[in-house]
mmCIF file of N, CA, C and O in Angstrom:
data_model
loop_
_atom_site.group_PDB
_atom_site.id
_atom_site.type_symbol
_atom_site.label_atom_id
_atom_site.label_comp_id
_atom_site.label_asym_id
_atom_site.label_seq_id
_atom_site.Cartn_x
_atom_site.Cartn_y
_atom_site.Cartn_z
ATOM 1 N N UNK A 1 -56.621 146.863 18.924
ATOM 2 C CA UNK A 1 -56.210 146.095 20.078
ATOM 3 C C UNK A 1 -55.256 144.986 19.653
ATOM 4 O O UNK A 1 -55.519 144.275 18.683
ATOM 5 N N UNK A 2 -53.728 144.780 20.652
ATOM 6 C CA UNK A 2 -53.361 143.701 20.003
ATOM 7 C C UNK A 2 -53.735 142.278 19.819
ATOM 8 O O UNK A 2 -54.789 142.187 20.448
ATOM 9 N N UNK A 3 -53.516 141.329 19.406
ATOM 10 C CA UNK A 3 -54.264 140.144 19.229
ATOM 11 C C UNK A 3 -53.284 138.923 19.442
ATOM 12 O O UNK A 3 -52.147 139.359 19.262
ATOM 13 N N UNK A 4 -53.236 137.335 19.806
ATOM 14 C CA UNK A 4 -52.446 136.306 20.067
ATOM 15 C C UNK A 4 -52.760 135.519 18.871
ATOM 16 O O UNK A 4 -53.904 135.520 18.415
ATOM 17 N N UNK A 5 -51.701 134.774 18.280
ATOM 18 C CA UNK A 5 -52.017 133.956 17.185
ATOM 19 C C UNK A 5 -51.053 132.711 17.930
ATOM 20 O O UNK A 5 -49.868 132.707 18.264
ATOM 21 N N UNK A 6 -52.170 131.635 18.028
ATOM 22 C CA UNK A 6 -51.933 130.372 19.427
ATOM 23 C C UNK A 6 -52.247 129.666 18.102
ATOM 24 O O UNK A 6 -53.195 129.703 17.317
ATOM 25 N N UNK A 7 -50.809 128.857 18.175
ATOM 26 C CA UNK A 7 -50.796 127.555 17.368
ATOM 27 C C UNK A 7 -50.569 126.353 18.113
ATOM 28 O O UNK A 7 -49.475 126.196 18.656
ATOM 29 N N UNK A 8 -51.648 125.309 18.227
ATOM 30 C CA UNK A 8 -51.484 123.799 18.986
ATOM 31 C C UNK A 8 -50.396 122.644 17.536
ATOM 32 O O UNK A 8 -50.856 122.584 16.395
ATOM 33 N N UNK A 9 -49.503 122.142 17.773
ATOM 34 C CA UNK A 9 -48.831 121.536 16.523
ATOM 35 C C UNK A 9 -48.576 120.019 17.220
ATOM 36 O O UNK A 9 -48.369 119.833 18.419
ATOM 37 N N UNK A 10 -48.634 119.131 16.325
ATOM 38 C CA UNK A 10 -47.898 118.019 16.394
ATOM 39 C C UNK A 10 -47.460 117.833 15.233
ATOM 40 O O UNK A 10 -48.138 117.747 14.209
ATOM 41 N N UNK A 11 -45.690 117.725 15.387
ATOM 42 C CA UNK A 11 -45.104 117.178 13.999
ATOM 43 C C UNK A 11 -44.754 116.025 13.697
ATOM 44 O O UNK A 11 -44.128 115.401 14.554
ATOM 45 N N UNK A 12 -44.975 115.525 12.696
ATOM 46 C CA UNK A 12 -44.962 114.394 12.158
ATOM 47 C C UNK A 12 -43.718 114.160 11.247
ATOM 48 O O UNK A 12 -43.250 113.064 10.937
ATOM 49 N N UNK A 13 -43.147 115.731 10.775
ATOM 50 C CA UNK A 13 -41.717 115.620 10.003
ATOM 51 C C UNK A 13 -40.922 116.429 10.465
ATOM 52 O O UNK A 13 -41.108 117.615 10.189
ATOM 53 N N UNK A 14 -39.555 115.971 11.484
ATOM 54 C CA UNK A 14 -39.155 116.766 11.636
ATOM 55 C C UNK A 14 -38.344 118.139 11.122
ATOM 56 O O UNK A 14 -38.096 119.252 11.585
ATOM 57 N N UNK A 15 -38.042 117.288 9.710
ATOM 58 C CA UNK A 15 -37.359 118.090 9.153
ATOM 59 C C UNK A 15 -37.446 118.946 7.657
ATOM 60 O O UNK A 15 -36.672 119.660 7.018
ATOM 61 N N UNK A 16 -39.110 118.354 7.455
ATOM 62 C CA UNK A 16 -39.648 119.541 6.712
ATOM 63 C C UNK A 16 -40.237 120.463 7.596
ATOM 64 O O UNK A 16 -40.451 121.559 7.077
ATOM 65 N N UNK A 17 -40.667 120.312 9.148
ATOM 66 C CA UNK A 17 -41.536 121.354 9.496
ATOM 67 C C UNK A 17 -40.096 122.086 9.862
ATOM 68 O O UNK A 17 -40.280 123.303 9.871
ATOM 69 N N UNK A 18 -38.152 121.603 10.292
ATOM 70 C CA UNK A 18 -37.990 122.520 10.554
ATOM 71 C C UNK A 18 -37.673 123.703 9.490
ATOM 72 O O UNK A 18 -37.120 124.764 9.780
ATOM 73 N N UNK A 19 -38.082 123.357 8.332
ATOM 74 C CA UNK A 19 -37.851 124.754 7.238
ATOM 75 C C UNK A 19 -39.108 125.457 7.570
ATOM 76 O O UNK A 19 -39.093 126.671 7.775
ATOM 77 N N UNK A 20 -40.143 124.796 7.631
ATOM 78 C CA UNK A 20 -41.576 125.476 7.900
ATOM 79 C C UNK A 20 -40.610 126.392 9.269
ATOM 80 O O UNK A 20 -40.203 127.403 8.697
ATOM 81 N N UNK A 21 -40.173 126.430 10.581
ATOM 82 C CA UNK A 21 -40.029 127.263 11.310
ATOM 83 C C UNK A 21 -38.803 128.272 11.102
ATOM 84 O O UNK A 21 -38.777 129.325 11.739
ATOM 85 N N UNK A 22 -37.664 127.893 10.091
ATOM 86 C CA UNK A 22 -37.049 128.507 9.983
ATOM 87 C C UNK A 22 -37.552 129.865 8.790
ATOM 88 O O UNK A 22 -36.925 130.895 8.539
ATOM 89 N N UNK A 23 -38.653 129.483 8.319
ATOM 90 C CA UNK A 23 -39.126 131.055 7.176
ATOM 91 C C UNK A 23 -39.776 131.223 7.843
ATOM 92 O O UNK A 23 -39.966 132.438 7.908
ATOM 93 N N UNK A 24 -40.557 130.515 8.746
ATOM 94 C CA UNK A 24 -42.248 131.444 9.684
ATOM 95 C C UNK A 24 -41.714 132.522 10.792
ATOM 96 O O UNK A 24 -42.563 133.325 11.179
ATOM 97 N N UNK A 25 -40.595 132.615 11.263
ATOM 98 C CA UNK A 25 -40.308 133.579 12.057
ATOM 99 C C UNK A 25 -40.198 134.909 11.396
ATOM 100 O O UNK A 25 -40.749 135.893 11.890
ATOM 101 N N UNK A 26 -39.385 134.985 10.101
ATOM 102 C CA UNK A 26 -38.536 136.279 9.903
ATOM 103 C C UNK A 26 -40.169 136.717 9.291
ATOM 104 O O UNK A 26 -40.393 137.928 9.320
ATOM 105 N N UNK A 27 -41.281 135.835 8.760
ATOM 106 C CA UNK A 27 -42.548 136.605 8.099
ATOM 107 C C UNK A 27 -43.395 136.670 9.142
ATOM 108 O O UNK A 27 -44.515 137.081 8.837
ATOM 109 N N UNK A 28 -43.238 136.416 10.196
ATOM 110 C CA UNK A 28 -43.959 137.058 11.346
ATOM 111 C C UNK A 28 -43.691 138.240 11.760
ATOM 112 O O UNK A 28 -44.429 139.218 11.886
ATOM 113 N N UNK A 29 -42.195 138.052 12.042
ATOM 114 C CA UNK A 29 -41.491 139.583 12.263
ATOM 115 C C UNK A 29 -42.001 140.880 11.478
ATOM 116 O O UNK A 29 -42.188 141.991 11.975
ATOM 117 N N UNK A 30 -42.183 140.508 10.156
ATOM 118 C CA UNK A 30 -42.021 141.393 8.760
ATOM 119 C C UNK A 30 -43.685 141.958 9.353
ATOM 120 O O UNK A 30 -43.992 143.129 9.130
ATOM 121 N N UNK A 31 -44.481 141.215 9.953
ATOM 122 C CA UNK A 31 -45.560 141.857 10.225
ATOM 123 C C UNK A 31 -46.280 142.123 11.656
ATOM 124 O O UNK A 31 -47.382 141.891 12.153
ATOM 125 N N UNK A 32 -45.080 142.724 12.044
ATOM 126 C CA UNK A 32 -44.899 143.169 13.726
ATOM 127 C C UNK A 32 -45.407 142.092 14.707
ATOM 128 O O UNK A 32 -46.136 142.393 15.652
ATOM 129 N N UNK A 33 -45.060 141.007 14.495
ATOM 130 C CA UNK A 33 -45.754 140.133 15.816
ATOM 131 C C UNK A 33 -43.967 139.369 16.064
ATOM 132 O O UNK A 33 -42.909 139.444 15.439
ATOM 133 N N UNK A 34 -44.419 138.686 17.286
ATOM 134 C CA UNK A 34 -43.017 138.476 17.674
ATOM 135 C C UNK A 34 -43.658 137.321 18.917
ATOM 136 O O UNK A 34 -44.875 137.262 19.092
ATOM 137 N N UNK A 35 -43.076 136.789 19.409
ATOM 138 C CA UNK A 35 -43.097 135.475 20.186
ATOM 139 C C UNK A 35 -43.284 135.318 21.040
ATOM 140 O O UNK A 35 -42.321 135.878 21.564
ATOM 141 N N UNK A 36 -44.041 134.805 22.083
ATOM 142 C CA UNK A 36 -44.104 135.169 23.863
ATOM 143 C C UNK A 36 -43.994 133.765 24.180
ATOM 144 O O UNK A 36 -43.483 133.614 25.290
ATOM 145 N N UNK A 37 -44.293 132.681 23.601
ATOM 146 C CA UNK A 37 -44.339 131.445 24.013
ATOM 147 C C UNK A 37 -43.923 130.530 23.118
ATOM 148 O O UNK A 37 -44.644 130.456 22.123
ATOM 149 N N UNK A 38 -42.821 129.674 23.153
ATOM 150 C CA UNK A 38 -42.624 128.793 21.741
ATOM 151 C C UNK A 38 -42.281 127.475 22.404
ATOM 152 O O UNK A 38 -41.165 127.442 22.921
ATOM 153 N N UNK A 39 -42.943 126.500 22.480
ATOM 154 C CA UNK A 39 -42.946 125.154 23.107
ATOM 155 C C UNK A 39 -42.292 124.789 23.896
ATOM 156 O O UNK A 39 -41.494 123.853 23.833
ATOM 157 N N UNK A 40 -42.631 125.774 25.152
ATOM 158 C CA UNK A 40 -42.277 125.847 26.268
ATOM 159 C C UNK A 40 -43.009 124.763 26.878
ATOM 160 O O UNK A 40 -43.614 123.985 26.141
ATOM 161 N N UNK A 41 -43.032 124.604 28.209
ATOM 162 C CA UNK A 41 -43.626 123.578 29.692
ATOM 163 C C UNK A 41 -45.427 124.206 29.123
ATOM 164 O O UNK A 41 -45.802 125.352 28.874
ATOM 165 N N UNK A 42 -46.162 122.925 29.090
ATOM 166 C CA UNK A 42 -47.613 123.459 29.385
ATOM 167 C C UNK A 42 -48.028 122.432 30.240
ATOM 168 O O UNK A 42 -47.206 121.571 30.553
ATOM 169 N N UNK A 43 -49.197 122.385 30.675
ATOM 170 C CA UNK A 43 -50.136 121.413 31.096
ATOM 171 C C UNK A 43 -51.231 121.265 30.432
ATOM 172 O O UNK A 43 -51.707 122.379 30.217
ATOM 173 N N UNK A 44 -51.817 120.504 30.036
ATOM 174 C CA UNK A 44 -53.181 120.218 29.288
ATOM 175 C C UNK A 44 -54.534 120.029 30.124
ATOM 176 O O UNK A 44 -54.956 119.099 30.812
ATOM 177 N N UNK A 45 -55.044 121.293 29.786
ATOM 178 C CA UNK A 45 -56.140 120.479 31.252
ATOM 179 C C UNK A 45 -57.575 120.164 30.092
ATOM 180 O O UNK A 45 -58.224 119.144 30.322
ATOM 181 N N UNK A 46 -57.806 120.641 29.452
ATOM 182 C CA UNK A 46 -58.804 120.098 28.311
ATOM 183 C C UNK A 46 -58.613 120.288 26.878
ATOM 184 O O UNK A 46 -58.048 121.254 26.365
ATOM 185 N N UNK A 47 -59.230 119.091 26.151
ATOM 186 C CA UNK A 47 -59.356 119.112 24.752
ATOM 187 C C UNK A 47 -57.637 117.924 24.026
ATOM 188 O O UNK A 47 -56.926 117.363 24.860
ATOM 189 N N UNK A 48 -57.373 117.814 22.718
ATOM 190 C CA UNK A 48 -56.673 117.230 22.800
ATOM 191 C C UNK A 48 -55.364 117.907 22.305
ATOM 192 O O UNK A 48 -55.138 118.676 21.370
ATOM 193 N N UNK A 49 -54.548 117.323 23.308
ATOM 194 C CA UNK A 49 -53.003 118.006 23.660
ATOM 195 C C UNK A 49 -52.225 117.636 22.513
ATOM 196 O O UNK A 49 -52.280 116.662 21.763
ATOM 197 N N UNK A 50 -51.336 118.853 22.566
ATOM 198 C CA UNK A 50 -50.532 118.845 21.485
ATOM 199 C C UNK A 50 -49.322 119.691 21.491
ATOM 200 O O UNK A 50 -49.342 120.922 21.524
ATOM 201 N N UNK A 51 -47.714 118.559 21.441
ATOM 202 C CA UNK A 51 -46.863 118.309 22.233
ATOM 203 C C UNK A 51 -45.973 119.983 21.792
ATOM 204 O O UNK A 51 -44.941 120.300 22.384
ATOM 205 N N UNK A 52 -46.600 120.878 20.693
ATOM 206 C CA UNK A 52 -45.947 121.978 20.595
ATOM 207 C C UNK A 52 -46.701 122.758 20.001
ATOM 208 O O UNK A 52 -47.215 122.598 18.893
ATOM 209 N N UNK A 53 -46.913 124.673 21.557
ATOM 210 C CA UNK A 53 -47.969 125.234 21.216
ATOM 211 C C UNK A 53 -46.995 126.463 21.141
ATOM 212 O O UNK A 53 -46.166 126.623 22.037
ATOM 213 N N UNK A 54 -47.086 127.355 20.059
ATOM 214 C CA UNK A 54 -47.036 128.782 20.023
ATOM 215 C C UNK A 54 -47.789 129.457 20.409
ATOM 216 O O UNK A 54 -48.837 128.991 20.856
ATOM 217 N N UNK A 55 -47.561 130.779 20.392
ATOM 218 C CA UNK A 55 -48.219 131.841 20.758
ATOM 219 C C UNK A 55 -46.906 133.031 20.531
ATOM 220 O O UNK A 55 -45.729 133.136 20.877
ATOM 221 N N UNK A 56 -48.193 134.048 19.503
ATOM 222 C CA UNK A 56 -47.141 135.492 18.912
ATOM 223 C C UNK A 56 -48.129 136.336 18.756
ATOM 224 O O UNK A 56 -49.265 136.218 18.296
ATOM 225 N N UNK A 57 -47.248 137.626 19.423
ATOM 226 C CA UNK A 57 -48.484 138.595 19.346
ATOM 227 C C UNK A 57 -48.367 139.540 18.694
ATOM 228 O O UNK A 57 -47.291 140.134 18.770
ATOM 229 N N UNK A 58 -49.442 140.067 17.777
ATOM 230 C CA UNK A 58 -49.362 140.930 16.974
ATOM 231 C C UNK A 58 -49.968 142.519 17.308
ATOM 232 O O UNK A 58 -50.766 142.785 18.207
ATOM 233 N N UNK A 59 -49.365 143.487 16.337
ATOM 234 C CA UNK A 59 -50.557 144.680 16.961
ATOM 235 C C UNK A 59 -52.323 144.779 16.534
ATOM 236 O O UNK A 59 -52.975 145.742 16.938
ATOM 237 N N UNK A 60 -52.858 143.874 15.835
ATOM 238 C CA UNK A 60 -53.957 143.308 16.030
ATOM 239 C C UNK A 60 -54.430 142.446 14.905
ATOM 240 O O UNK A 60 -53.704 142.016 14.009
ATOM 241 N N UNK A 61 -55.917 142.198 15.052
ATOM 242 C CA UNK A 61 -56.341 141.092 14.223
ATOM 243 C C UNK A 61 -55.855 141.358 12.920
ATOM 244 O O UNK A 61 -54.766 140.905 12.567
ATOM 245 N N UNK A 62 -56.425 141.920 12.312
ATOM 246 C CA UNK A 62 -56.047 142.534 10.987
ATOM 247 C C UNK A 62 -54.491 142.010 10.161
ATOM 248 O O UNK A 62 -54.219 141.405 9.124
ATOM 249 N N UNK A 63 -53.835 142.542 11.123
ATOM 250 C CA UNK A 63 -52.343 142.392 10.906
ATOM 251 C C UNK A 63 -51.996 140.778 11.042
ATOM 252 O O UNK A 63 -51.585 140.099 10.101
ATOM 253 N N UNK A 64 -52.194 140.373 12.150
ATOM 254 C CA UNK A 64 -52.035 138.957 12.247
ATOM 255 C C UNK A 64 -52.286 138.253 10.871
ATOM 256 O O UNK A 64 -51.440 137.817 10.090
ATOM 257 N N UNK A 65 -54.132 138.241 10.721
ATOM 258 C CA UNK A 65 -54.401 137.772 9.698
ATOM 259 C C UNK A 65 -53.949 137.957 8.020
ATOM 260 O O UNK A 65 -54.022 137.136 7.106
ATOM 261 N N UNK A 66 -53.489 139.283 8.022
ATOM 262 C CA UNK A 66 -52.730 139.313 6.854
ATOM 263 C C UNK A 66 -51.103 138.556 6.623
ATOM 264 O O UNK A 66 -50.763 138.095 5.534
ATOM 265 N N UNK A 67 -50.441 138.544 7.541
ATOM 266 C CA UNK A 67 -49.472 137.955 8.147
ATOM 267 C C UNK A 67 -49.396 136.584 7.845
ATOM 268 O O UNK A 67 -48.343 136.024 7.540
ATOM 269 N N UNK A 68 -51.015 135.766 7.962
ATOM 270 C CA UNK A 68 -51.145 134.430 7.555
ATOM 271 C C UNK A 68 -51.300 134.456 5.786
ATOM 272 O O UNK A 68 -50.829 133.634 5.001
ATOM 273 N N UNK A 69 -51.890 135.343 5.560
ATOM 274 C CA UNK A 69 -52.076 135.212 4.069
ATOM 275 C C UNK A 69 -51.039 135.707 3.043
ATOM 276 O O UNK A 69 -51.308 135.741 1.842
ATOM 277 N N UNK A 70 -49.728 136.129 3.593
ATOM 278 C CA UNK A 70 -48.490 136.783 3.266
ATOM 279 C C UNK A 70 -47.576 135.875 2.524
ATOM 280 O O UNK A 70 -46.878 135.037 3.096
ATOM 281 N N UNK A 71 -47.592 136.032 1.430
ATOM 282 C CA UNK A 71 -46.548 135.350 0.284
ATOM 283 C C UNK A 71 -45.514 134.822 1.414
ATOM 284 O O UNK A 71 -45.401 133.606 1.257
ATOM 285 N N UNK A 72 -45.018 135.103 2.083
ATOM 286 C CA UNK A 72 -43.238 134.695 2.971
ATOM 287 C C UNK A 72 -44.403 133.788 4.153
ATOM 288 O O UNK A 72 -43.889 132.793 4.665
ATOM 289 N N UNK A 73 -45.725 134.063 4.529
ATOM 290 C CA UNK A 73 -45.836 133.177 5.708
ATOM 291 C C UNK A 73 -46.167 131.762 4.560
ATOM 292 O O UNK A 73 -45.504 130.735 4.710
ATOM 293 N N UNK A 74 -47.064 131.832 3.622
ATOM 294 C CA UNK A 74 -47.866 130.845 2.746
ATOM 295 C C UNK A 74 -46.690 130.071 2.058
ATOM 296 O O UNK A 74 -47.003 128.952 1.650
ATOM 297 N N UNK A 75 -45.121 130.546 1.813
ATOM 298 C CA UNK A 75 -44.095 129.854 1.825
ATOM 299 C C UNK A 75 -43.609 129.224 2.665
ATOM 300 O O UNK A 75 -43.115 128.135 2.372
ATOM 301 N N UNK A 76 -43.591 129.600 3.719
ATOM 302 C CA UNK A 76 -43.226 128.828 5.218
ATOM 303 C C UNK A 76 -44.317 127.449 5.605
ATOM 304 O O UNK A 76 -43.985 126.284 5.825
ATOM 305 N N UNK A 77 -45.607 128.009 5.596
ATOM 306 C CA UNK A 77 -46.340 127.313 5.643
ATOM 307 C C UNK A 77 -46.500 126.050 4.697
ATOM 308 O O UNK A 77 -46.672 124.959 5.240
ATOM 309 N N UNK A 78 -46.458 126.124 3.458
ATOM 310 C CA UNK A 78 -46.075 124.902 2.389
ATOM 311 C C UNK A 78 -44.680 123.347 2.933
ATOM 312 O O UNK A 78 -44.654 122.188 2.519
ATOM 313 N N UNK A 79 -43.879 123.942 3.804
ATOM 314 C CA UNK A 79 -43.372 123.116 4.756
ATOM 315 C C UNK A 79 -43.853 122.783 5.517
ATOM 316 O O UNK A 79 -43.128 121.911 5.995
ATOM 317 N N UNK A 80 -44.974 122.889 6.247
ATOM 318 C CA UNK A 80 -45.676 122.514 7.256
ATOM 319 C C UNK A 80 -46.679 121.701 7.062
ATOM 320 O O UNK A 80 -46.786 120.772 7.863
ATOM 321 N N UNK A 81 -47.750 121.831 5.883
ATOM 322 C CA UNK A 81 -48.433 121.012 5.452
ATOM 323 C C UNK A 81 -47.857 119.510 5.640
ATOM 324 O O UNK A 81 -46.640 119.505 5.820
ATOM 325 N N UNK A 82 -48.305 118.577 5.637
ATOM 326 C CA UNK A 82 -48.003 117.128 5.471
ATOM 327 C C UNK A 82 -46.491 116.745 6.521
ATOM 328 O O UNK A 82 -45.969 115.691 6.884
ATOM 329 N N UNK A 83 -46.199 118.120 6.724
ATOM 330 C CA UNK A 83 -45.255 118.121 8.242
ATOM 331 C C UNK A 83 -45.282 117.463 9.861
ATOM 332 O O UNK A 83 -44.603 116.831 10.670
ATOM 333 N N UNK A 84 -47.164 118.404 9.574
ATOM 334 C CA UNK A 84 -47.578 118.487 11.009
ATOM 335 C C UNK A 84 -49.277 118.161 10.822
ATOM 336 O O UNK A 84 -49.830 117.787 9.788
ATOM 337 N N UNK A 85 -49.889 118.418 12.116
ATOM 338 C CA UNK A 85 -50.912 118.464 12.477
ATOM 339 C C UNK A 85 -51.115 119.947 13.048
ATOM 340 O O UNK A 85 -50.062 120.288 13.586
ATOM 341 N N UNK A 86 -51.984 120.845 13.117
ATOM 342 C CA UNK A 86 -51.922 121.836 13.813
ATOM 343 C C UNK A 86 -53.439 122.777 13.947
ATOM 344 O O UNK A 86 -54.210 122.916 12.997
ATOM 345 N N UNK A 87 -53.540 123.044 14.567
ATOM 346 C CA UNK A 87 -54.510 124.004 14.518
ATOM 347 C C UNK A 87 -53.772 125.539 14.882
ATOM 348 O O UNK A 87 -52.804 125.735 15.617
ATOM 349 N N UNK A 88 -54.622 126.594 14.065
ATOM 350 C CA UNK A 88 -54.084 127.756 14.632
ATOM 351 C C UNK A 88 -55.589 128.928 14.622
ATOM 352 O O UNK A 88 -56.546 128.945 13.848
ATOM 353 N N UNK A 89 -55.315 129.692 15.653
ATOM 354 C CA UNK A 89 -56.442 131.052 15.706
ATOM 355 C C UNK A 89 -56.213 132.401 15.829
ATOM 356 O O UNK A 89 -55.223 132.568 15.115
ATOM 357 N N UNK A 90 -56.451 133.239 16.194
ATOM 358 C CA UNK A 90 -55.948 134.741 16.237
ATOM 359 C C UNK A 90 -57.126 135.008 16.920
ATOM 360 O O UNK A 90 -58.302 134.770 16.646
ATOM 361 N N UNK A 91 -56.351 135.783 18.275
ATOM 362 C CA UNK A 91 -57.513 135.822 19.303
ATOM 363 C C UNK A 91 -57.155 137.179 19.461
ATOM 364 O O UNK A 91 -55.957 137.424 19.319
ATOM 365 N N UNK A 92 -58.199 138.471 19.819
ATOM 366 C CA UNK A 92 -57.724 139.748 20.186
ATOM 367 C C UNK A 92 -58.047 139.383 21.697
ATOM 368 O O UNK A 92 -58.823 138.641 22.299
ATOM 369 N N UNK A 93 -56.671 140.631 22.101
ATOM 370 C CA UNK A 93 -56.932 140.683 23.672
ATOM 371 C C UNK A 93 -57.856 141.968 23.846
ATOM 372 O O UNK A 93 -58.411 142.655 22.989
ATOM 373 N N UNK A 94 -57.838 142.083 25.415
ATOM 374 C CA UNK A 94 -58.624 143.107 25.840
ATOM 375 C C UNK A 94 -57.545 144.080 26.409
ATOM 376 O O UNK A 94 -57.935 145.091 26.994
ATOM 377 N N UNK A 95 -56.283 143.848 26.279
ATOM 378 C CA UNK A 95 -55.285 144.680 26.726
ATOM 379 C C UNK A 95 -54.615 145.694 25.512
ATOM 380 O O UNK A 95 -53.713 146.483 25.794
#
């Protein structure tokens, strides 16, 4: 089943996280997920908000999660550290 990998971010650097986004795309790609939402308009109706949320969907958990543990994402990600604030999850759908 495919699955959503929903990242809540607040950055704190703009311009180390933007290398963090400029390698996290092409190693998302590399592991079939691709973008449906990238800090677009939200509303916050609970918990605490956070001013930039992704969401990319993959063809499922598995994949996602390897995707995070992927030499090209864990490079991308090393820009992001001390960048940002973020939480991220990998949710399967029912679709």
């Amino acid at each position: 089943m495919p699955a959503l990998w929903i990242a809540h971010v607040t950055v704190t650097d703009p311009e180390a996280y933007g290398k963090y986004a400029e390698l996290a795309g092409p190693a998302i790609a590399k592991h079939g997920g691709h973008f449906i939402a990238r800090a677009g308009r939200f509303v916050q109706l609970e918990g605490k908000e956070r001013p930039r949320n992704v969401v990319a969907k993959f063809p499922d958990v598995d994949t996602a999660v390897a995707c995070y543990h992927s030499p090209e994402y864990q490079e991308a990600l090393s820009h992001a550290r001390g960048a940002s604030e973020r939480e991220l999850m990998v949710v399967e759908t029912s679709e």
